Coordinates of C-alpha atoms and ligand atoms in Angstrom, one line a residue:
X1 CA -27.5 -25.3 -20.6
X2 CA -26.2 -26.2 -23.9
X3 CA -26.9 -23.0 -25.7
X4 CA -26.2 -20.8 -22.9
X5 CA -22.4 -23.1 -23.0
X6 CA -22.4 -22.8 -27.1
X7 CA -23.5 -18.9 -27.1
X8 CA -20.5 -18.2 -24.4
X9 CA -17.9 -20.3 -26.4
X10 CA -18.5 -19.1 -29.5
X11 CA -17.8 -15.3 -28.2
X12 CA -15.7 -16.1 -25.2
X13 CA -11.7 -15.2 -26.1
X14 CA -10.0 -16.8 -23.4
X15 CA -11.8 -20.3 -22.0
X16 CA -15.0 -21.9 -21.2
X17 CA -15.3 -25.4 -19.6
X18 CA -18.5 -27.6 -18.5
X19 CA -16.4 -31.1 -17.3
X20 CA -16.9 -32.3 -14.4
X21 CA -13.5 -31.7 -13.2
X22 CA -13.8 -28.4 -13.6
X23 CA -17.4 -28.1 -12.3
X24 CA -15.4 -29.7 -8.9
X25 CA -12.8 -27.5 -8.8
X26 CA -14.7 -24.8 -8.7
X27 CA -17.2 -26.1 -6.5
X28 CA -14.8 -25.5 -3.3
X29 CA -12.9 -23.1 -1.6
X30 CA -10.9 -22.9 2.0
X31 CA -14.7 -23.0 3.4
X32 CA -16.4 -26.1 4.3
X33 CA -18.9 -25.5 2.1
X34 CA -19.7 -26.5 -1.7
X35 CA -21.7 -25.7 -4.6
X36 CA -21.4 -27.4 -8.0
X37 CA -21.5 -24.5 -10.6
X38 CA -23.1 -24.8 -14.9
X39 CA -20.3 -23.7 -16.2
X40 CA -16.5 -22.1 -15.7
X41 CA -15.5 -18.9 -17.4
X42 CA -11.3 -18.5 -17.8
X43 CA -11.7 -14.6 -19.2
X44 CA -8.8 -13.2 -21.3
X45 CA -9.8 -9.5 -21.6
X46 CA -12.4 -6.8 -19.9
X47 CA -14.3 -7.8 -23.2
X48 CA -14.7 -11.8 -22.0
X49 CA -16.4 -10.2 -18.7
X50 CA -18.5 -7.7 -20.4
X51 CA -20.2 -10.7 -23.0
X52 CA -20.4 -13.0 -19.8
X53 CA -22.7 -11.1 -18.0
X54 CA -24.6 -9.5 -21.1
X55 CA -24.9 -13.8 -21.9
X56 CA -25.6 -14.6 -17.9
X57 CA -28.2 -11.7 -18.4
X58 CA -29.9 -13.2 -21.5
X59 CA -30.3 -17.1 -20.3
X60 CA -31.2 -15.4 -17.1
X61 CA -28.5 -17.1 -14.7
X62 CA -26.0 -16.0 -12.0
X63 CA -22.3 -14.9 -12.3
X64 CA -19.7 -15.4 -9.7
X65 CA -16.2 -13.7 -9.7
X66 CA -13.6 -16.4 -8.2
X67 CA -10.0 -15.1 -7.0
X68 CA -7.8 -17.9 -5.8
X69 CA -10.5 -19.6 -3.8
X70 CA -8.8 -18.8 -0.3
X71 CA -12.3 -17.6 1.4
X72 CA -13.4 -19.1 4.3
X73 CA -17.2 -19.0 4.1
X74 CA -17.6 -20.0 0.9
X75 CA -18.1 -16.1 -0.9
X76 CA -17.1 -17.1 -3.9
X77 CA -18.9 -20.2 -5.0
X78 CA -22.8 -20.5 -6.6
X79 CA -25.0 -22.7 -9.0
X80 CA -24.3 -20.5 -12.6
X81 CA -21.4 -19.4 -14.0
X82 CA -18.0 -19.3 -12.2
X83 CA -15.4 -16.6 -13.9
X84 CA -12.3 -16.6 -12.9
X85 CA -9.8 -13.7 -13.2
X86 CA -6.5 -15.3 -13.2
X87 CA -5.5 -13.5 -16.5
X88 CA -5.8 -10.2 -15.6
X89 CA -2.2 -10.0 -14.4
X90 CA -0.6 -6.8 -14.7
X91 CA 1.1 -4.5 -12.5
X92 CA 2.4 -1.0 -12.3
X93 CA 4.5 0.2 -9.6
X94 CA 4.1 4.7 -9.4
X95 CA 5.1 6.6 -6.8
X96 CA 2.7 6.6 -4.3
X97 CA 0.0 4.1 -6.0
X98 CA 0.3 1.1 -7.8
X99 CA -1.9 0.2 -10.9
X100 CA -2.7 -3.6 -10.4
X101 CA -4.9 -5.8 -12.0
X102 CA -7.7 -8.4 -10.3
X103 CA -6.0 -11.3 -10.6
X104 CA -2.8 -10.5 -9.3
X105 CA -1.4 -12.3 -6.7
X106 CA -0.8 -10.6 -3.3
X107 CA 3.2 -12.5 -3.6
X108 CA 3.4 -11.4 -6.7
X109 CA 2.4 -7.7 -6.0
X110 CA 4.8 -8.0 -2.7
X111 CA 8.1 -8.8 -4.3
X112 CA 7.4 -6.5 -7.4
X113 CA 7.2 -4.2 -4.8
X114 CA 9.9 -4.7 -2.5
X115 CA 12.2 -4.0 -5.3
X116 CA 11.5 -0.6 -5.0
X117 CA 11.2 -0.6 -1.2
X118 CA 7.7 -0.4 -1.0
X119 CA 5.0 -2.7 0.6
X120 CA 1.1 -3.0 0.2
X121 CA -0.1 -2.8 3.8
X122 CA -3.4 -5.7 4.0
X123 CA -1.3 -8.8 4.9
X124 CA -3.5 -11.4 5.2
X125 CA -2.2 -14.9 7.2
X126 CA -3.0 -16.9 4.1
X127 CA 0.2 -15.0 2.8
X128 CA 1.3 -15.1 -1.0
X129 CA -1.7 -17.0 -2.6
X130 CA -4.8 -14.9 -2.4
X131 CA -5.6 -12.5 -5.5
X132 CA -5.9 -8.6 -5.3
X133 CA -10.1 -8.7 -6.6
X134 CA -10.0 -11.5 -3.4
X135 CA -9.2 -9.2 -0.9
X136 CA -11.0 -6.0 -2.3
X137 CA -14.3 -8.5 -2.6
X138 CA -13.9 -9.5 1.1
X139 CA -12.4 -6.0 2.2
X140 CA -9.4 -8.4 3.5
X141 CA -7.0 -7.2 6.3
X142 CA -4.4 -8.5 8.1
X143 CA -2.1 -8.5 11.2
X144 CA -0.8 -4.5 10.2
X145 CA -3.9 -3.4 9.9
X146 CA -3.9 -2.4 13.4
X147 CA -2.1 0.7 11.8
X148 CA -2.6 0.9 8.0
X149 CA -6.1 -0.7 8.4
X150 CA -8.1 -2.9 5.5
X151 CA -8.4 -3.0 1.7
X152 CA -11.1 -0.3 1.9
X153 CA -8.6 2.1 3.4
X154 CA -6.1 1.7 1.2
X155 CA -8.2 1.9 -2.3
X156 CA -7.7 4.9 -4.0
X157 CA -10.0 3.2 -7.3
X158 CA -11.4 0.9 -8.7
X159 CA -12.3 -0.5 -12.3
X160 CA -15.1 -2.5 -12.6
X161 CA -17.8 -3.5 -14.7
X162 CA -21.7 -4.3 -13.3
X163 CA -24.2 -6.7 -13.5
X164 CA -25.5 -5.0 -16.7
X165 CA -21.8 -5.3 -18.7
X166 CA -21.1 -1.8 -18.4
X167 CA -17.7 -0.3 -17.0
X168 CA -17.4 2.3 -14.4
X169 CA -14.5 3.8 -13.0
X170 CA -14.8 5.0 -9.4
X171 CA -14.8 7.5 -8.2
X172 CA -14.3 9.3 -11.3
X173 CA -17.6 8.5 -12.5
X174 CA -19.5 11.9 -10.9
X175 CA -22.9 10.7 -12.2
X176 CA -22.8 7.3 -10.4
X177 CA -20.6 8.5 -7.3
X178 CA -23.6 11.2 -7.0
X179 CA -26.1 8.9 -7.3
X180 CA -24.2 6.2 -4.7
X181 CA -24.1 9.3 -1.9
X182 CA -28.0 10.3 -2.6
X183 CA -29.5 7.1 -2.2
X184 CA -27.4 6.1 1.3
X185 CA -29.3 6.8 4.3
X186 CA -27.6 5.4 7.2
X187 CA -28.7 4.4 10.9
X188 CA -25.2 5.2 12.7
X189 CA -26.7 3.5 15.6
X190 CA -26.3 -0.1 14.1
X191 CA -23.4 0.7 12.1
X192 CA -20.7 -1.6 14.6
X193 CA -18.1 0.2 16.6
X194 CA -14.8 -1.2 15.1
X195 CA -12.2 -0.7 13.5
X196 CA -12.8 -3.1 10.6
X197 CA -15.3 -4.1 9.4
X198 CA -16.3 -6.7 6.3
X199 CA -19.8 -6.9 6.9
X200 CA -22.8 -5.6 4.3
X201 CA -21.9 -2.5 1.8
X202 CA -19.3 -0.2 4.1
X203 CA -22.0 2.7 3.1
X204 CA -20.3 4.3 6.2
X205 CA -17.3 4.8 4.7
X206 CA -19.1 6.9 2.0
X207 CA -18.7 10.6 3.6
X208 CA -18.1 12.4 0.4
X209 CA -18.7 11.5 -3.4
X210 CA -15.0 11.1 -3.5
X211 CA -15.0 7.9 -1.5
X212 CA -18.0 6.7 -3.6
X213 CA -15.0 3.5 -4.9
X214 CA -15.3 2.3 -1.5
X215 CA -18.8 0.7 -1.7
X216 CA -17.1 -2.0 -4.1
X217 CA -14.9 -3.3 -1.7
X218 CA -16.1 -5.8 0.7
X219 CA -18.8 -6.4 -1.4
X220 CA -18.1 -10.0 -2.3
X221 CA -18.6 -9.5 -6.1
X222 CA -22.2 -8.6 -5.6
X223 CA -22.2 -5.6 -7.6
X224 CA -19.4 -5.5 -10.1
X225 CA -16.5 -7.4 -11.5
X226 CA -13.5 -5.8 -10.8
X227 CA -11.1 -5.3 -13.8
X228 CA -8.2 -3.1 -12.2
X229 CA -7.3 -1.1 -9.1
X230 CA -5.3 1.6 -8.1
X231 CA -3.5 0.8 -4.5
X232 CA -1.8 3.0 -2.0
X233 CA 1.6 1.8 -1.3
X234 CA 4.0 2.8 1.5
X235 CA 8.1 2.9 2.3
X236 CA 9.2 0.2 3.7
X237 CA 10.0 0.7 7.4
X238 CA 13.6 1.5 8.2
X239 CA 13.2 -0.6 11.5
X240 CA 10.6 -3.1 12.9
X241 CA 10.8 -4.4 16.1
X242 CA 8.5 -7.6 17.6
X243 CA 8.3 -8.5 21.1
X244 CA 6.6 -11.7 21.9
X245 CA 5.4 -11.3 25.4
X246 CA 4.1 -14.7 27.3
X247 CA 1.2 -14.8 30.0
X248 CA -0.1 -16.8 33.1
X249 CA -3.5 -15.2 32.4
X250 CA -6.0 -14.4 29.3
X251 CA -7.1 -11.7 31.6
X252 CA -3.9 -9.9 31.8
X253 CA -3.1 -10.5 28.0
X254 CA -6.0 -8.5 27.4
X255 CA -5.7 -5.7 30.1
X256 CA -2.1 -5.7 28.8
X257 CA -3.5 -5.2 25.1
X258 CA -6.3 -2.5 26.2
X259 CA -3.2 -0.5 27.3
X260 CA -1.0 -1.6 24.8
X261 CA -2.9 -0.1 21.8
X262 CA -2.4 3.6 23.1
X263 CA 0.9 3.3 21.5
X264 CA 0.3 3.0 17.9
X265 CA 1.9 -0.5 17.7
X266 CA 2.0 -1.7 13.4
X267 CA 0.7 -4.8 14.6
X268 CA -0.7 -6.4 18.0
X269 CA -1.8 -10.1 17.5
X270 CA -3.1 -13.2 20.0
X271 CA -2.5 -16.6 20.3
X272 CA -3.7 -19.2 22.5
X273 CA -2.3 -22.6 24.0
X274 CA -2.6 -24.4 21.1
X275 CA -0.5 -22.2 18.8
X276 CA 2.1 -21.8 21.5
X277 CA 2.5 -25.6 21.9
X278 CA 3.9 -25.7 18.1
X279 CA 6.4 -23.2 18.8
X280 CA 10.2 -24.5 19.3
X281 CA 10.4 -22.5 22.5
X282 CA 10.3 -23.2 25.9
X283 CA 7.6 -21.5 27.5
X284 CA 6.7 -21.4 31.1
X285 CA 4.2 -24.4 31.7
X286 CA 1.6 -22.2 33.3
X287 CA 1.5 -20.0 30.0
X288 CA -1.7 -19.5 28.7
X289 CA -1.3 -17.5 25.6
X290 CA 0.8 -15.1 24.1
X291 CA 0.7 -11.3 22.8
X292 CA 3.0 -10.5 19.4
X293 CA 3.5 -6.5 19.5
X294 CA 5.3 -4.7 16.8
X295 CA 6.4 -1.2 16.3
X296 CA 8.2 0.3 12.8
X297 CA 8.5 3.5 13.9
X298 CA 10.4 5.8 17.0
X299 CA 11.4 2.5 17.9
X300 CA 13.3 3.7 21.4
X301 CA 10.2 5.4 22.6
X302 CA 7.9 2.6 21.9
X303 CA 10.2 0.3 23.6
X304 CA 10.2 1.9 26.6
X305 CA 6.5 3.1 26.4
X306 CA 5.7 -0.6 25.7
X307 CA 7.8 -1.9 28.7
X308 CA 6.2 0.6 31.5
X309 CA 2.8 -1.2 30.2
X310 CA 3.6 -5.0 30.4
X311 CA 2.2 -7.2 33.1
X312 CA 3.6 -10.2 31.2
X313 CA 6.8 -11.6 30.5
X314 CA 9.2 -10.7 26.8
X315 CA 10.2 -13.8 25.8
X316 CA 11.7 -12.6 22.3
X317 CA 12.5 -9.2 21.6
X318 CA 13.5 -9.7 18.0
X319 CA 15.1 -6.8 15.6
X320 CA 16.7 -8.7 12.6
X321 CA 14.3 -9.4 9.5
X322 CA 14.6 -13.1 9.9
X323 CA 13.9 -13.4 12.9
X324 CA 10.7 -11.2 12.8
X325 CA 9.9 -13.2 9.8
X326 CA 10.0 -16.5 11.6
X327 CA 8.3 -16.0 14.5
X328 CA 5.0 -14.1 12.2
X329 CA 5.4 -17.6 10.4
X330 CA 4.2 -18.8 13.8
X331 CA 1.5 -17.0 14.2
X332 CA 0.5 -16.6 10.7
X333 CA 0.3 -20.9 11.3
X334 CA -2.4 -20.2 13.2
X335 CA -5.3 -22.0 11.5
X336 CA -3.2 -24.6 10.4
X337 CA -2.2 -25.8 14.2
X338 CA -5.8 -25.7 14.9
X339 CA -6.9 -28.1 12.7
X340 CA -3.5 -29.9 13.0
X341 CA -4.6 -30.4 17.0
X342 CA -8.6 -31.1 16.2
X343 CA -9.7 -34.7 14.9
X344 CA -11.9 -34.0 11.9
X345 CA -14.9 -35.4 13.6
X346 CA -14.9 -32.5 16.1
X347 CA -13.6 -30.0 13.6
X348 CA -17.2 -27.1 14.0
X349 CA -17.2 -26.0 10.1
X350 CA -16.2 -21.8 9.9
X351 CA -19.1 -19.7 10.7
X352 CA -18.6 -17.6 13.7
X353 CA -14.9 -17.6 13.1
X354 CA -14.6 -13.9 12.3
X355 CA -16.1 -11.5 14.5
X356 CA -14.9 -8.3 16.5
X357 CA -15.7 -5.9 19.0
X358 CA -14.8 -2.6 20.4
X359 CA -11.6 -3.6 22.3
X360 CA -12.7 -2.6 25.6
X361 CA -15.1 -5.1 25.5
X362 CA -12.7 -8.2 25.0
X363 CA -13.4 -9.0 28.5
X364 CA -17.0 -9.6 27.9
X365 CA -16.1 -11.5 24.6
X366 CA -14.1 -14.1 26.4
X367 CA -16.8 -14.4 28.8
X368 CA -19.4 -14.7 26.3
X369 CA -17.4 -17.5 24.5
X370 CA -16.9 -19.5 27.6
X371 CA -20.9 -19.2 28.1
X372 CA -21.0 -20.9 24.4
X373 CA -18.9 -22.9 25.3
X374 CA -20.6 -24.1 28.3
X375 CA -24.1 -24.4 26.9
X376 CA -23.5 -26.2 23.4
X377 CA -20.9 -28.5 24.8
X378 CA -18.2 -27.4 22.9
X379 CA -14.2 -26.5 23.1
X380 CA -12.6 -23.1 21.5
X381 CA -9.2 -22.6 19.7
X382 CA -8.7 -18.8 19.6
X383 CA -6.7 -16.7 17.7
X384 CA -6.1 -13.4 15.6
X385 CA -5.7 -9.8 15.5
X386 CA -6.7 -8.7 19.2
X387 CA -5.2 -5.1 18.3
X388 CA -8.2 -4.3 16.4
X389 CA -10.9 -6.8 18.5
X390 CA -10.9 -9.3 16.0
X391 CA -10.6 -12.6 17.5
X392 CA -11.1 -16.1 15.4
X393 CA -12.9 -19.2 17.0
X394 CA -12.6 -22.4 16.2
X395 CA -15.0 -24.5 17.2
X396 CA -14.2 -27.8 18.7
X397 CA -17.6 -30.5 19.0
X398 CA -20.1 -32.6 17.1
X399 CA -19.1 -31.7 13.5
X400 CA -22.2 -33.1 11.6
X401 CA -24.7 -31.7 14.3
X402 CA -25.8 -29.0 11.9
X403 CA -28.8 -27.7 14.2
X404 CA -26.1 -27.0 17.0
X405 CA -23.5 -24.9 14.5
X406 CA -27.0 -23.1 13.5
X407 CA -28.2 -22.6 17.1
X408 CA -24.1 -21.3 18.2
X409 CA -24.1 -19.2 15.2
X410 CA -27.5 -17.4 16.4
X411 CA -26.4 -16.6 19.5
X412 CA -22.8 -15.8 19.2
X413 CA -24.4 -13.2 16.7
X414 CA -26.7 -11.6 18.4
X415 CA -24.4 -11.0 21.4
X416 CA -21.5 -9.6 19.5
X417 CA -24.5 -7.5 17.4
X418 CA -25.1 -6.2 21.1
X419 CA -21.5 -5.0 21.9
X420 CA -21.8 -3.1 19.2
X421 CA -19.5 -5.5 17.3
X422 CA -19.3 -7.1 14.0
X423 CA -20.3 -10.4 12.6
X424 CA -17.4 -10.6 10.3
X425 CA -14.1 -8.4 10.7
X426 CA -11.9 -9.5 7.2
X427 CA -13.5 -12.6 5.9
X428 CA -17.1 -11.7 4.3
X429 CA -20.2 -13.0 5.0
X430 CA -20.4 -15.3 2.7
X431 CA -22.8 -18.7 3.0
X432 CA -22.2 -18.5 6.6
X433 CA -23.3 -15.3 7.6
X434 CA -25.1 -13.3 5.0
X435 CA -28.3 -13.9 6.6
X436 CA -27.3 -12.1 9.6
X437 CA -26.8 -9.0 8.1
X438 CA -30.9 -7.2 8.6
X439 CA -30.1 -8.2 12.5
X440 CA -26.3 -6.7 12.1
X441 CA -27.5 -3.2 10.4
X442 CA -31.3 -3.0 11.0
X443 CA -33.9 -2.2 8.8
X444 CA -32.6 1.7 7.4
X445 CA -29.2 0.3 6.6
X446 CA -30.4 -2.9 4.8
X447 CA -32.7 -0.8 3.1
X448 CA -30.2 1.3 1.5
X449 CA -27.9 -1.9 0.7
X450 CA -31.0 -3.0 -1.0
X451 CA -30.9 0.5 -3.2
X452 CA -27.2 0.2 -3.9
X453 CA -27.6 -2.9 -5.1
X454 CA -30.4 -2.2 -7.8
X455 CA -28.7 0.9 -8.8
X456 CA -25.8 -2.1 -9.6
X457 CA -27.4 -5.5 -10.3
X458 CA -31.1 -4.9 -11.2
X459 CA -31.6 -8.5 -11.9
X460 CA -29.8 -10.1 -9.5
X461 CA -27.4 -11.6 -11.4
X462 CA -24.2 -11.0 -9.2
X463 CA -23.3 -13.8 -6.5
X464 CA -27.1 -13.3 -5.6
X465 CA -27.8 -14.9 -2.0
X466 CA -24.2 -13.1 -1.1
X467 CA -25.1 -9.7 1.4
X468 CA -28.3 -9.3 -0.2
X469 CA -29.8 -12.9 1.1
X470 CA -33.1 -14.5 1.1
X471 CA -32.5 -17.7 2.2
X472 CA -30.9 -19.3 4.9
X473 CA -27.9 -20.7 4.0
X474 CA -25.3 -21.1 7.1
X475 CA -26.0 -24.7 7.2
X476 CA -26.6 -25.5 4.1
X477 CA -24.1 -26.8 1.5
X478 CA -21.5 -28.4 3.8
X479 CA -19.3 -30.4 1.8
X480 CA -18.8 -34.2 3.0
X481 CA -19.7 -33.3 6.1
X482 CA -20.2 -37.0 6.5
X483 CA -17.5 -38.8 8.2
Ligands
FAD1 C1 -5.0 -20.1 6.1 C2 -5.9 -18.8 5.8 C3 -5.6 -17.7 6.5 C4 -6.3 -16.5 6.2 N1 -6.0 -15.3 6.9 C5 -6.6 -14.2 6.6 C6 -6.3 -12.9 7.2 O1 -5.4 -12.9 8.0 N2 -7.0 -11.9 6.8 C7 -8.0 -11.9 5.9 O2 -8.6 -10.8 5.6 N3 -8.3 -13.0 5.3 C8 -7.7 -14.2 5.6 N4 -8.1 -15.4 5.0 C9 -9.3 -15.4 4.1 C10 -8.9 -15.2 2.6 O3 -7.6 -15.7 2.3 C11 -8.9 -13.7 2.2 O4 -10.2 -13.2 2.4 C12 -8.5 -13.5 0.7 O5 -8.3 -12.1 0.5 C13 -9.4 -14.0 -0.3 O6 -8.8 -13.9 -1.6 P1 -9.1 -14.9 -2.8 O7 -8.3 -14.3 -4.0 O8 -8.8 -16.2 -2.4 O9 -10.6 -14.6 -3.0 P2 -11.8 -15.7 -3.3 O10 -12.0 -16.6 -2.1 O11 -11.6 -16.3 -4.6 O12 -13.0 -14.6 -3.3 C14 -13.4 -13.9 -2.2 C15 -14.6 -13.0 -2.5 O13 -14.1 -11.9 -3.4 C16 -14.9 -11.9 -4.6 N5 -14.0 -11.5 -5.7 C17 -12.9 -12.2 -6.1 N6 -12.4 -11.6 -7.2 C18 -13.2 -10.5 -7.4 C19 -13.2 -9.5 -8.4 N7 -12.4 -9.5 -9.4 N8 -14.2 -8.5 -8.4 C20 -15.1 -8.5 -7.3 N9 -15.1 -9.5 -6.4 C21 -14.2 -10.4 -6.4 C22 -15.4 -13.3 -4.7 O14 -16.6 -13.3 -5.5 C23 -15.7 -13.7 -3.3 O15 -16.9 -13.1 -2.9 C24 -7.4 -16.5 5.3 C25 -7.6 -17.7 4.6 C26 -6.9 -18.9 4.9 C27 -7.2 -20.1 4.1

């Protein structure tokens, strides 16, 4: 531990620390889980990165890339080396692209761009604080992804450099983009039926060489560091326009949103009783939940499409860009109001939070949760991006029963494997769900995740037990879990 500390300070530009303080920092991130790292790498320069892992390599230990720590199942934390990226701040605004660097905040990037009346599509809830490498390493979305979709569609490349300290620029690397495409051989059958997707390597997304960038994102810093990337950026609309539409009924909410989607609305989004009950409004008392729909384009027509579809009842129809601000606040609250309402004794850690299935099968999925529900005892908070069949559960029960989360987990898994769903929609798999992935994509697919990430990280040396996992680790590591 000592020489592998001495060897990194004495080459390291920027900062290296072994205190405890900083061992516990690091140990933690918006999950409920925790690992105590060796040591803490602050890089300066692409240089820092390249003599971490070449050092990592050496004293044969682990390196994992840290963003602002905002993950939910704990992606970004391991026993080695924890490097953090906060330096690498730059960014430059082009026409249609935007050259920004990993550790760039998504506030930061959003004001930069709004200067020049442009906006980065992947909102994600957690707002301002979470860093650009963040949301490429999870393939991070948000609430407009219903139209502009996740990081991984809105990528154009990415700098990086791999678990054997060399950098590669994709896709303009032909050799490596070639050799990406020929080793992918893909069971379509497992690959899940939705429209995003944040589980294993997106090896589907790889249809020509051209789109060979795309196998970095959402792969949770498992086979390269990313330095830089270049971002496709859009006008800001000229109008928005969000209704907020109130219903009796989860069933007609999601009828309603079935119907709905055939409209190309920029943003569809569901929220249960216990959001609504933090909203300054008065609802009817027999509401049960509530649809958000927005449109930012042929604003007329959508309104009146939208209207011939709705069983429920507008309770804001909101224009101005305050209002529409303060009433996503709402709903980006989400998470917070859940845990607000839930004592911490019966707060279920995060680990089935994050699924999604083809739309048409949200009836099923509300069934299936109530089944859960039923048979493990337990209450549900629901939430999230219904647009897109992303729904997130919290789990309301025993917290420190650890057998029942692993038991829930298994089957909520393997019935959302069987709509053809996905185990994890924006937030990675992480500690909690890694294991699940041979079940998610079957034997070819994890295969050829297997071969991707030798061609990246022969020894294993990046976030290992992250996608490519061994162990079972969805219950293990829960930090003071005691109460
Ligand atoms: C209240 C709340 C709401 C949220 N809402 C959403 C939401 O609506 N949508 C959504 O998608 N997520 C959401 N999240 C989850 C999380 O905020 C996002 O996934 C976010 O993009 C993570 O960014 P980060 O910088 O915090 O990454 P971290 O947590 O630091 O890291 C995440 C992963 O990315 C990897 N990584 C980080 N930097 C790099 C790099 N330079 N190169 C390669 N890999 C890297 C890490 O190793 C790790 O595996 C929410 C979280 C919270 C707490």
């Amino acid at each position: 531990m000592k020489s592998l500390e001495s060897e990194l300070t004495k080459i390291i530009k920027g900062e290296v620390h072994s205190k405890k303080e900083y061992r516990d920092f690091y140990s933690v991130d918006a999950s409920s889980y925790q690992i105590i790292p060796k040591l803490i790498v602050i890089a300066k320069n692409e240089k820092d990165v390249i003599n971490t892992i070449k050092i990592a390599n050496k004293f044969k230990t682990n390196v994992t890339v840290r963003g602002a720590g905002t993950g939910l199942v704990g992606s970004a934390l391991n026993n080695g080396i924890i490097l953090d990226m906060k330096n690498f701040d730059s960014i430059k605004i082009r026409k249609n692209y935007a050259l920004v660097e990993t550790g760039v905040v998504k506030g930061k990037l959003d004001k930069k761009l709004e200067k020049s009346k442009k906006f980065f599509p992947p909102n994600p809830s957690v707002g301002s604080f979470c860093s650009i490498g963040g949301m490429l390493g999870n393939n991070s979305s948000g609430s407009r992804s219903l139209k502009y979709g996740s990081m991984i569609d809105n990528v154009l490349e990415i700098t990086f450099i791999d678990g054997n300290g060399k950098k590669i620029i994709l896709p303009k690397d032909e050799k490596i983009s070639k050799k990406i495409k020929r080793k992918i051989k893909i069971d379509q059958k497992k690959i899940p039926n939705v429209s995003k997707n944040s589980s294993g390597y997106r090896i589907d997304k790889i249809i020509t060489t051209k789109d060979s960038h795309k196998i970095i994102v959402g792969s949770e810093g498992t086979l390269g560091i990313i330095v830089s990337a270049k971002l496709k950026i859009k006008n800001i609309p000229k109008r928005r326009i969000l209704f907020v539409v109130e219903y009796g009924s989860i069933k007609s909410a999601i009828s309603d949103c079935i119907s709905i989607n055939k409209t190309n609305p920029s943003a569809m989004e569901f929220v249960d009783k216990i959001t609504l009950q933090q909203i300054n409004h008065n609802f009817q008392k027999d509401t049960k939940c509530l649809l958000f729909v927005e449109y930012d384009e042929k604003i007329n027509e959508n309104e009146k499409q939208f209207k011939a579809r709705i069983s429920g009842k507008i309770v804001k129809k909101l224009t101005k860009k305050q209002d529409i601000f303060k009433w996503w606040k709402y709903r980006d609250s989400s998470l917070f109001y859940s845990l607000k309402s839930i004592k911490k004794e019966s707060r279920i850690p995060h680990v089935i939070e994050d699924a999604a299935v083809p739309i048409e099968k949200l009836p099923v999925f509300f069934k299936i949760l109530e089944k859960i529900n039923k048979k493990f005892k337990t209450k549900s908070v629901i939430y999230g991006h219904i647009g897109n069949g992303n729904l997130h559960v919290r789990l309301i029960g025993k917290r420190n029963n650890l057998i029942l989360v692993k038991n829930i987990a298994k089957q909520y898994f393997e019935e959302i494997i069987k709509m053809n769903g996905t185990i994890t929609a924006e937030h990675g798999d992480g500690l909690a769900r890694s294991e699940f992935i041979k079940k998610q994509y079957g034997k070819i697919n994890y295969q050829t995740f297997e071969a991707i990430k030798k061609i990246f990280d022969p020894n294993d040396i990046l976030n290992p037990g992250k996608i490519i996992s061994k162990k079972s680790t969805v219950i293990k590591n829960f930090e003071k879990l005691e109460i």
